Short mmCIF file of C-alpha atoms in Angstrom, two decimals:
data_model
loop_
_atom_site.label_atom_id
_atom_site.label_comp_id
_atom_site.label_asym_id
_atom_site.label_seq_id
_atom_site.Cartn_x
_atom_site.Cartn_y
_atom_site.Cartn_z
CA MET A 680 28.06 -0.85 -15.55
CA ALA A 681 26.86 -4.41 -15.69
CA SER A 682 23.33 -4.92 -17.00
CA ARG A 683 20.72 -5.37 -14.33
CA GLU A 684 18.31 -8.24 -14.00
CA ARG A 685 14.87 -7.39 -15.34
CA VAL A 686 12.30 -7.85 -12.59
CA VAL A 687 8.72 -8.95 -13.13
CA VAL A 688 5.57 -9.36 -11.06
CA THR A 689 4.37 -12.94 -10.97
CA GLY A 690 2.03 -13.06 -7.96
CA LEU A 691 -0.46 -10.85 -6.13
CA GLY A 692 -2.12 -11.01 -2.72
CA ALA A 693 -4.55 -8.63 -1.03
CA ILE A 694 -6.50 -8.34 2.22
CA THR A 695 -8.43 -5.07 1.99
CA PRO A 696 -11.53 -3.16 3.10
CA LEU A 697 -13.02 -4.09 -0.29
CA GLY A 698 -12.48 -7.82 0.06
CA ASN A 699 -10.02 -10.43 1.17
CA SER A 700 -8.79 -11.61 -2.20
CA VAL A 701 -7.26 -9.91 -5.20
CA ALA A 702 -10.37 -10.64 -7.26
CA ASP A 703 -12.73 -9.12 -4.70
CA TYR A 704 -10.48 -6.10 -4.21
CA TRP A 705 -10.24 -5.43 -7.94
CA ALA A 706 -13.97 -5.90 -8.48
CA GLY A 707 -14.68 -3.42 -5.68
CA LEU A 708 -12.34 -0.85 -7.18
CA LEU A 709 -13.82 -1.13 -10.66
CA ALA A 710 -17.34 -0.87 -9.23
CA GLY A 711 -16.42 2.32 -7.37
CA ARG A 712 -17.57 0.75 -4.13
CA SER A 713 -16.60 2.28 -0.80
CA GLY A 714 -15.18 -0.05 1.84
CA ILE A 715 -15.56 2.56 4.58
CA GLY A 716 -18.13 2.32 7.34
CA PRO A 717 -18.70 2.74 11.09
CA VAL A 718 -16.01 1.25 13.32
CA THR A 719 -17.02 -2.21 14.54
CA LEU A 720 -13.73 -3.54 15.91
CA PHE A 721 -14.20 -1.71 19.21
CA ASP A 722 -16.51 0.79 20.89
CA ALA A 723 -15.70 4.06 19.17
CA SER A 724 -18.66 6.00 20.58
CA GLN A 725 -16.40 8.34 22.57
CA GLN A 726 -14.05 9.02 19.66
CA ASP A 727 -14.19 12.16 17.53
CA CYS A 728 -13.76 9.89 14.48
CA ARG A 729 -15.96 6.80 14.38
CA ILE A 730 -15.41 5.54 10.83
CA ALA A 731 -12.71 3.45 9.15
CA GLY A 732 -11.91 1.18 6.26
CA GLU A 733 -12.03 -2.07 8.21
CA VAL A 734 -11.23 -5.48 6.77
CA LYS A 735 -14.46 -7.49 7.04
CA ASP A 736 -15.06 -11.22 7.48
CA PHE A 737 -11.36 -11.94 7.77
CA ASP A 738 -10.53 -15.36 9.16
CA PRO A 739 -6.78 -15.91 9.53
CA CYS A 740 -7.51 -19.55 10.28
CA ALA A 741 -8.39 -20.00 6.63
CA TYR A 742 -4.63 -19.73 6.07
CA LEU A 743 -3.02 -20.50 9.45
CA GLU A 744 -3.28 -22.88 12.36
CA ARG A 745 -5.39 -21.33 15.11
CA ARG A 746 -2.50 -21.40 17.59
CA ASP A 747 -0.24 -19.56 15.16
CA ALA A 748 -2.91 -16.98 14.30
CA LYS A 749 -3.50 -16.22 18.00
CA ARG A 750 0.17 -15.38 18.40
CA MET A 751 0.10 -12.71 15.70
CA ASP A 752 -1.08 -9.13 15.88
CA ARG A 753 -3.72 -8.26 13.28
CA PHE A 754 -1.18 -6.41 11.12
CA ALA A 755 0.97 -9.54 10.95
CA GLN A 756 -2.03 -11.75 10.17
CA PHE A 757 -2.87 -9.51 7.23
CA GLY A 758 0.72 -9.51 5.97
CA VAL A 759 1.26 -13.24 6.29
CA CYS A 760 -2.09 -14.16 4.72
CA ALA A 761 -1.66 -11.76 1.79
CA SER A 762 1.83 -13.19 1.28
CA LEU A 763 0.52 -16.75 1.24
CA GLN A 764 -2.07 -15.68 -1.34
CA ALA A 765 0.66 -14.12 -3.49
CA VAL A 766 2.96 -17.14 -3.30
CA GLN A 767 0.11 -19.42 -4.31
CA ASP A 768 -0.93 -17.04 -7.09
CA ALA A 769 2.62 -17.08 -8.43
CA GLY A 770 2.80 -20.86 -8.30
CA LEU A 771 6.13 -20.37 -6.55
CA THR A 772 7.31 -23.50 -4.76
CA ILE A 773 9.86 -22.75 -2.06
CA THR A 774 12.07 -25.73 -1.33
CA ALA A 775 15.17 -26.39 0.72
CA ALA A 776 17.17 -25.89 -2.45
CA ASN A 777 15.81 -22.50 -3.49
CA ALA A 778 14.83 -21.05 -0.08
CA PRO A 779 17.98 -18.89 0.24
CA GLN A 780 17.10 -17.33 -3.12
CA VAL A 781 13.68 -16.10 -1.93
CA GLY A 782 13.47 -13.12 0.43
CA VAL A 783 10.76 -11.14 2.22
CA MET A 784 10.38 -7.37 2.49
CA LEU A 785 7.16 -6.26 4.22
CA GLY A 786 6.81 -2.68 5.35
CA THR A 787 4.52 -1.27 8.01
CA GLY A 788 3.96 2.15 9.46
CA ILE A 789 3.19 1.26 13.07
CA GLY A 790 3.29 -2.51 13.55
CA GLY A 791 1.48 -4.23 16.42
CA LEU A 792 -0.45 -1.31 17.88
CA ARG A 793 -3.38 -3.52 18.90
CA ILE A 794 -1.35 -5.86 21.10
CA MET A 795 0.52 -2.93 22.62
CA GLU A 796 -2.75 -1.29 23.68
CA GLU A 797 -4.20 -4.53 24.99
CA GLN A 798 -1.14 -5.40 27.03
CA GLU A 799 -0.84 -1.91 28.44
CA GLN A 800 -4.34 -2.37 29.85
CA VAL A 801 -3.26 -5.69 31.34
CA LEU A 802 -0.25 -3.98 32.90
CA LEU A 803 -2.34 -1.18 34.38
CA THR A 804 -5.25 -3.29 35.63
CA LYS A 805 -3.67 -6.64 36.55
CA GLY A 806 0.00 -5.88 37.05
CA PRO A 807 3.24 -6.64 35.21
CA GLY A 808 3.17 -10.33 36.05
CA ARG A 809 0.10 -10.85 33.85
CA CYS A 810 1.57 -9.45 30.64
CA SER A 811 1.80 -11.89 27.75
CA PRO A 812 5.24 -13.31 26.92
CA PHE A 813 4.21 -12.82 23.28
CA THR A 814 3.79 -9.06 23.65
CA VAL A 815 7.12 -8.07 22.12
CA PRO A 816 7.21 -10.64 19.30
CA MET A 817 3.63 -9.73 18.40
CA MET A 818 4.25 -5.99 18.56
CA ILE A 819 7.52 -5.39 16.75
CA CYS A 820 7.29 -4.06 13.22
CA ASN A 821 9.49 -6.66 11.55
CA MET A 822 7.35 -9.58 12.66
CA ALA A 823 5.06 -9.67 9.60
CA ALA A 824 8.16 -10.22 7.47
CA GLY A 825 9.62 -12.73 9.91
CA LEU A 826 6.39 -14.70 10.21
CA THR A 827 5.96 -14.70 6.44
CA ALA A 828 9.36 -16.35 6.17
CA ILE A 829 8.40 -18.90 8.81
CA HIS A 830 5.18 -19.78 6.99
CA THR A 831 6.64 -19.86 3.48
CA GLY A 832 10.15 -21.13 4.14
CA ALA A 833 11.81 -18.15 2.45
CA LYS A 834 15.37 -17.89 3.83
CA GLY A 835 16.73 -15.01 1.76
CA PRO A 836 17.06 -11.38 2.88
CA ASN A 837 14.28 -10.43 5.28
CA SER A 838 13.52 -6.88 6.33
CA CYS A 839 10.87 -4.30 7.10
CA PRO A 840 10.96 -0.66 6.03
CA VAL A 841 9.20 1.47 8.65
CA THR A 842 8.73 4.62 6.63
CA ALA A 843 5.19 5.55 7.63
CA CYS A 844 2.82 5.60 4.66
CA ALA A 845 5.62 5.02 2.17
CA ALA A 846 6.62 1.72 3.83
CA GLY A 847 4.83 -0.65 1.45
CA ALA A 848 6.21 1.06 -1.64
CA ASN A 849 9.69 1.27 -0.12
CA ALA A 850 9.52 -2.46 0.57
CA ILE A 851 8.68 -3.20 -3.06
CA GLY A 852 11.37 -0.83 -4.32
CA ASP A 853 14.01 -2.23 -1.97
CA ALA A 854 13.05 -5.75 -3.05
CA LEU A 855 13.51 -4.68 -6.67
CA ARG A 856 17.07 -3.63 -5.90
CA LEU A 857 17.93 -6.94 -4.20
CA ILE A 858 16.86 -8.88 -7.29
CA GLN A 859 18.50 -6.47 -9.72
CA GLN A 860 21.78 -6.79 -7.83
CA GLY A 861 21.66 -10.57 -7.86
CA TYR A 862 21.21 -11.21 -4.15
CA VAL A 863 18.09 -13.28 -4.72
CA GLN A 864 15.89 -14.62 -7.49
CA ALA A 865 12.53 -13.74 -5.94
CA MET A 866 11.04 -11.50 -3.23
CA ILE A 867 7.75 -11.54 -1.35
CA CYS A 868 7.17 -7.83 -0.82
CA GLY A 869 4.59 -5.22 0.04
CA GLY A 870 2.99 -3.54 3.03
CA THR A 871 0.65 -4.30 5.90
CA GLU A 872 -1.11 -2.38 8.64
CA GLY A 873 -3.66 -3.02 11.39
CA ALA A 874 -3.89 0.30 13.19
CA VAL A 875 -7.67 0.67 13.40
CA THR A 876 -7.49 0.68 17.20
CA PRO A 877 -8.70 3.08 19.90
CA LEU A 878 -5.30 4.75 20.18
CA GLY A 879 -4.70 4.76 16.42
CA LEU A 880 -7.99 6.49 15.73
CA ALA A 881 -7.65 8.95 18.64
CA ALA A 882 -4.08 9.86 17.77
CA PHE A 883 -4.80 10.66 14.14
CA ALA A 884 -7.88 12.64 15.19
CA ALA A 885 -5.77 14.58 17.67
CA CYS A 886 -3.38 15.67 14.94
CA LYS A 887 -6.33 16.77 12.77
CA ALA A 888 -5.40 14.37 9.97
CA ILE A 889 -8.57 12.30 9.57
CA SER A 890 -12.09 12.92 8.35
CA LEU A 891 -14.84 13.46 10.92
CA ARG A 892 -17.64 12.84 8.42
CA ASN A 893 -19.07 10.21 10.76
CA ASP A 894 -22.60 10.40 9.42
CA GLU A 895 -21.54 9.76 5.82
CA PRO A 896 -18.78 7.16 5.99
CA THR A 897 -18.92 6.12 2.35
CA LEU A 898 -18.56 9.77 1.34
CA ALA A 899 -15.79 10.59 3.80
CA SER A 900 -12.69 9.82 1.71
CA ARG A 901 -12.86 12.35 -1.11
CA PRO A 902 -9.41 13.00 -2.58
CA PHE A 903 -8.99 16.17 -4.64
CA ASP A 904 -12.52 17.34 -3.73
CA ARG A 905 -13.04 20.81 -2.29
CA GLY A 906 -15.08 19.29 0.56
CA ARG A 907 -12.41 16.88 1.83
CA ASP A 908 -11.61 17.07 5.54
CA GLY A 909 -8.89 14.48 6.03
CA PHE A 910 -8.11 10.84 5.33
CA VAL A 911 -10.01 7.79 6.54
CA LEU A 912 -7.97 5.23 8.45
CA GLY A 913 -7.91 1.82 6.77
CA GLU A 914 -6.27 -1.55 7.37
CA GLY A 915 -5.09 -4.54 5.38
CA ALA A 916 -2.17 -5.71 3.26
CA GLY A 917 -1.03 -5.91 -0.34
CA VAL A 918 1.80 -8.17 -1.50
CA LEU A 919 3.62 -8.77 -4.78
CA ILE A 920 5.89 -11.59 -5.83
CA LEU A 921 8.82 -10.08 -7.70
CA GLU A 922 11.13 -12.35 -9.67
CA ALA A 923 14.15 -12.07 -11.87
CA LEU A 924 12.80 -12.39 -15.39
CA SER A 925 15.13 -15.27 -16.19
CA HIS A 926 13.94 -17.15 -13.11
CA ALA A 927 10.27 -16.56 -13.92
CA GLN A 928 10.75 -17.68 -17.51
CA ARG A 929 12.65 -20.83 -16.52
CA ARG A 930 9.77 -22.02 -14.42
CA GLY A 931 7.11 -20.89 -16.90
CA ALA A 932 5.51 -18.38 -14.56
CA ARG A 933 2.66 -16.11 -15.61
CA ILE A 934 3.92 -12.53 -15.74
CA TYR A 935 1.61 -9.67 -14.78
CA ALA A 936 3.93 -6.73 -15.47
CA GLU A 937 7.51 -5.52 -15.20
CA LEU A 938 8.73 -3.30 -12.36
CA VAL A 939 11.19 -1.02 -14.11
CA GLY A 940 11.78 1.96 -11.83
CA TYR A 941 11.97 3.09 -8.22
CA GLY A 942 12.48 6.52 -6.76
CA SER A 943 13.02 7.13 -3.03
CA THR A 944 13.59 10.55 -1.44
CA CYS A 945 13.05 12.53 1.75
CA ASP A 946 11.70 16.07 2.13
CA ALA A 947 13.93 16.82 5.15
CA TYR A 948 11.31 19.42 6.02
CA HIS A 949 8.59 18.60 8.62
CA ILE A 950 7.39 15.70 10.78
CA THR A 951 3.96 15.50 9.14
CA ALA A 952 3.58 18.05 6.33
CA PRO A 953 5.04 17.72 2.84
CA THR A 954 7.09 20.55 1.40
CA PRO A 955 4.57 23.00 -0.10
CA ASP A 956 6.20 22.79 -3.53
CA GLY A 957 6.34 18.97 -3.45
CA GLU A 958 10.09 18.94 -4.05
CA GLY A 959 10.64 15.50 -2.52
CA ALA A 960 7.70 13.95 -4.37
CA ILE A 961 8.90 15.49 -7.63
CA ARG A 962 12.31 13.92 -7.23
CA ALA A 963 10.81 10.54 -6.35
CA MET A 964 8.81 10.50 -9.58
CA GLU A 965 11.73 11.82 -11.65
CA LEU A 966 14.06 9.18 -10.19
CA ALA A 967 11.58 6.39 -10.90
CA LEU A 968 11.27 7.53 -14.51
CA LYS A 969 15.03 7.84 -14.92
CA ASP A 970 15.59 4.45 -13.29
CA GLY A 971 13.12 2.89 -15.71
CA HIS A 972 14.53 4.72 -18.76
CA LEU A 973 11.10 6.25 -19.25
CA SER A 974 10.02 9.63 -20.54
CA PRO A 975 7.01 11.45 -19.07
CA ASP A 976 4.97 11.05 -22.26
CA GLN A 977 5.06 7.26 -21.87
CA VAL A 978 3.08 7.39 -18.60
CA SER A 979 -0.63 6.59 -18.98
CA TYR A 980 -1.75 6.23 -15.38
CA ILE A 981 -0.72 7.32 -11.89
CA ASN A 982 -2.14 5.68 -8.79
CA ALA A 983 -1.85 8.75 -6.60
CA HIS A 984 -1.04 8.83 -2.91
CA GLY A 985 -4.27 10.89 -2.86
CA THR A 986 -5.02 10.88 0.85
CA SER A 987 -7.97 13.30 0.87
CA THR A 988 -6.06 15.79 3.02
CA PRO A 989 -5.70 19.41 1.90
CA ALA A 990 -1.93 19.29 2.29
CA ASN A 991 -1.34 16.12 0.28
CA ASP A 992 -3.73 16.54 -2.60
CA VAL A 993 -2.60 20.00 -3.67
CA THR A 994 1.07 19.22 -3.15
CA GLU A 995 0.89 15.94 -5.04
CA THR A 996 -0.91 17.66 -7.91
CA LYS A 997 1.84 20.29 -8.11
CA ALA A 998 4.48 17.57 -7.96
CA ILE A 999 2.90 15.52 -10.76
CA LYS A 1000 2.72 18.62 -12.98
CA THR A 1001 6.36 19.47 -12.33
CA ALA A 1002 7.67 15.93 -12.75
CA LEU A 1003 5.57 15.06 -15.82
CA GLY A 1004 5.34 18.53 -17.40
CA ASP A 1005 2.50 19.33 -19.80
CA HIS A 1006 1.88 15.60 -20.25
CA ALA A 1007 0.49 15.54 -16.69
CA TYR A 1008 -2.82 16.82 -18.03
CA ARG A 1009 -3.08 13.82 -20.37
CA ILE A 1010 -2.46 11.22 -17.65
CA ALA A 1011 -5.28 9.42 -15.85
CA VAL A 1012 -4.69 9.92 -12.11
CA SER A 1013 -6.81 8.23 -9.48
CA SER A 1014 -6.84 7.73 -5.76
CA THR A 1015 -8.04 4.30 -4.74
CA LYS A 1016 -7.95 5.53 -1.13
CA SER A 1017 -11.31 7.07 -1.95
CA MET A 1018 -12.64 3.49 -1.66
CA THR A 1019 -10.24 1.75 0.74
CA GLY A 1020 -9.27 4.54 3.07
CA HIS A 1021 -5.63 5.02 3.95
CA LEU A 1022 -3.85 1.83 5.01
CA LEU A 1023 -0.72 3.72 6.14
CA GLY A 1024 2.16 1.27 5.64
CA GLY A 1025 -0.19 -1.10 3.86
CA SER A 1026 -1.25 1.44 1.25
CA GLY A 1027 1.80 1.09 -0.97
CA GLY A 1028 1.17 -2.64 -1.19
CA ILE A 1029 -2.49 -2.62 -2.18
CA GLU A 1030 -1.97 0.35 -4.48
CA ALA A 1031 0.85 -1.44 -6.28
CA VAL A 1032 -1.55 -4.36 -6.75
CA ALA A 1033 -4.15 -1.96 -8.19
CA THR A 1034 -1.56 -0.37 -10.48
CA VAL A 1035 -0.45 -3.73 -11.85
CA LEU A 1036 -4.05 -4.81 -12.44
CA ALA A 1037 -4.80 -1.52 -14.23
CA MET A 1038 -2.08 -2.48 -16.70
CA VAL A 1039 -3.18 -6.09 -17.00
CA HIS A 1040 -6.82 -5.23 -17.68
CA ASP A 1041 -6.36 -1.78 -19.30
CA GLN A 1042 -8.89 -0.47 -16.80
CA VAL A 1043 -8.24 2.49 -14.52
CA PRO A 1044 -10.00 2.53 -11.12
CA PRO A 1045 -11.91 5.71 -10.32
CA THR A 1046 -11.66 8.37 -7.65
CA ILE A 1047 -15.07 8.28 -6.01
CA ASN A 1048 -16.69 11.18 -4.13
CA LEU A 1049 -15.00 13.72 -6.39
CA ASN A 1050 -18.04 15.96 -6.88
CA ASP A 1051 -16.55 19.43 -6.48
CA PRO A 1052 -12.89 19.43 -7.54
CA ASP A 1053 -10.52 21.73 -5.67
CA PRO A 1054 -9.46 24.39 -8.19
CA GLU A 1055 -5.84 23.68 -7.26
CA CYS A 1056 -6.38 20.02 -8.18
CA ASP A 1057 -6.89 20.27 -11.92
CA LEU A 1058 -5.68 16.96 -13.34
CA ASP A 1059 -7.76 14.11 -14.78
CA TYR A 1060 -8.61 12.18 -11.60
CA VAL A 1061 -11.02 9.70 -13.27
CA PRO A 1062 -14.05 10.74 -11.19
CA HIS A 1063 -16.76 8.33 -10.10
CA GLN A 1064 -16.37 5.53 -12.68
CA ALA A 1065 -13.62 3.24 -13.86
CA ARG A 1066 -12.29 3.94 -17.34
CA ALA A 1067 -11.11 1.68 -20.13
CA LEU A 1068 -7.63 2.93 -21.04
CA ALA A 1069 -4.59 1.31 -22.58
CA VAL A 1070 -2.03 1.46 -19.77
CA ASP A 1071 1.51 0.74 -20.93
CA VAL A 1072 3.40 2.56 -18.17
CA ALA A 1073 2.04 3.42 -14.73
CA LEU A 1074 3.38 5.02 -11.57
CA SER A 1075 2.33 4.39 -7.98
CA ASN A 1076 3.06 7.16 -5.44
CA SER A 1077 3.38 6.75 -1.69
CA PHE A 1078 4.35 9.52 0.71
CA GLY A 1079 4.70 9.38 4.50
CA PHE A 1080 5.08 11.36 7.71
CA GLY A 1081 8.72 12.29 8.18
CA GLY A 1082 8.93 13.32 4.53
CA HIS A 1083 9.37 9.85 3.06
CA ASN A 1084 8.54 9.62 -0.65
CA ALA A 1085 8.51 6.54 -2.86
CA THR A 1086 7.43 6.07 -6.46
CA LEU A 1087 7.24 2.75 -8.31
CA ALA A 1088 7.21 2.58 -12.12
CA PHE A 1089 5.58 -0.43 -13.78
CA ARG A 1090 5.55 -1.29 -17.45
CA LYS A 1091 3.46 -3.75 -19.43
CA PHE A 1092 5.59 -6.83 -19.91
CA ARG A 1093 7.13 -7.52 -23.29
CA ALA A 1094 9.56 -10.38 -23.66
#
């Protein structure tokens, strides 16, 4: 088998409930600050759930022409703006000559839910003739990836995994493969979501998946805690620039970390629940380790899927213990969703950013609100405060409705 290209991370971008830059996001994580509060994007007074991890003070016109921004759903604005941040951070210049060698892979769970809801109201109240001609191009899931290409000039492979809450991680893993196989030299990849909408909130409440701790929003997302009552819906985007190592070195790029492994599986079990024994998640982690030629005892940190739902937290804990064996008890595991909420398809993107930064800074973000650990969740979840820890190898887990599982394995870069 021919040797594969080594693939490195050279750029980061983030629009999150903790801030609209990578620096603000990382500072919020290390401070253990919650980005969750009452819903302000619409009147949620009649909803069972009235809290969310909203992106605050976001102005797409800081990155885009006003006309272009108005023709994008919020999920696409997040994805495009985080991508532009990442490209700039990487110092990657996309020209006519190299454009076919740069691709885009941005996943999302739902896509343009906001525009769909708005235009349905137009249809019902004003009639079909008043619907916007931009409804479909604003709504469809692939448009964040397509618009990112339009605004960066990237003409390589362009796609959009729609694998629920695993979408962002699947996008990064699929981008890894494209570079390893020589299709392209660089990929703009990650996840984005903007589903904090009336229907989004009501639908997740109806399926009993989200927290109803409306009076204590900053305490509502509490992964691995006995008192958890569901996840908190979040929004935003996280994007990485992946490059072939040889390409990054030729242009003298700064290298954050190396992406060495990717595992992707399906439970083939249930539309929303994971298999009770975590079989699919176990295989995802085992495949990522095998792909990266890693042994369990090399892993220092896992950024858990950690949704704050009873089903996920116990199952993921079991899966980590099976996949990593006795070493699981010596690994720092944290859920940054305790601070951001759950960004659905965007979560894999921002959590990959957090995982990379944990390696760069040798600092592990905490799991906040973990006051009374569930007895079935008995790993080291880094409660309350960030921890200084040498992180050489780290995993990032993302699992989604439909049984989708994705694990990314990063390693500190060594030439």
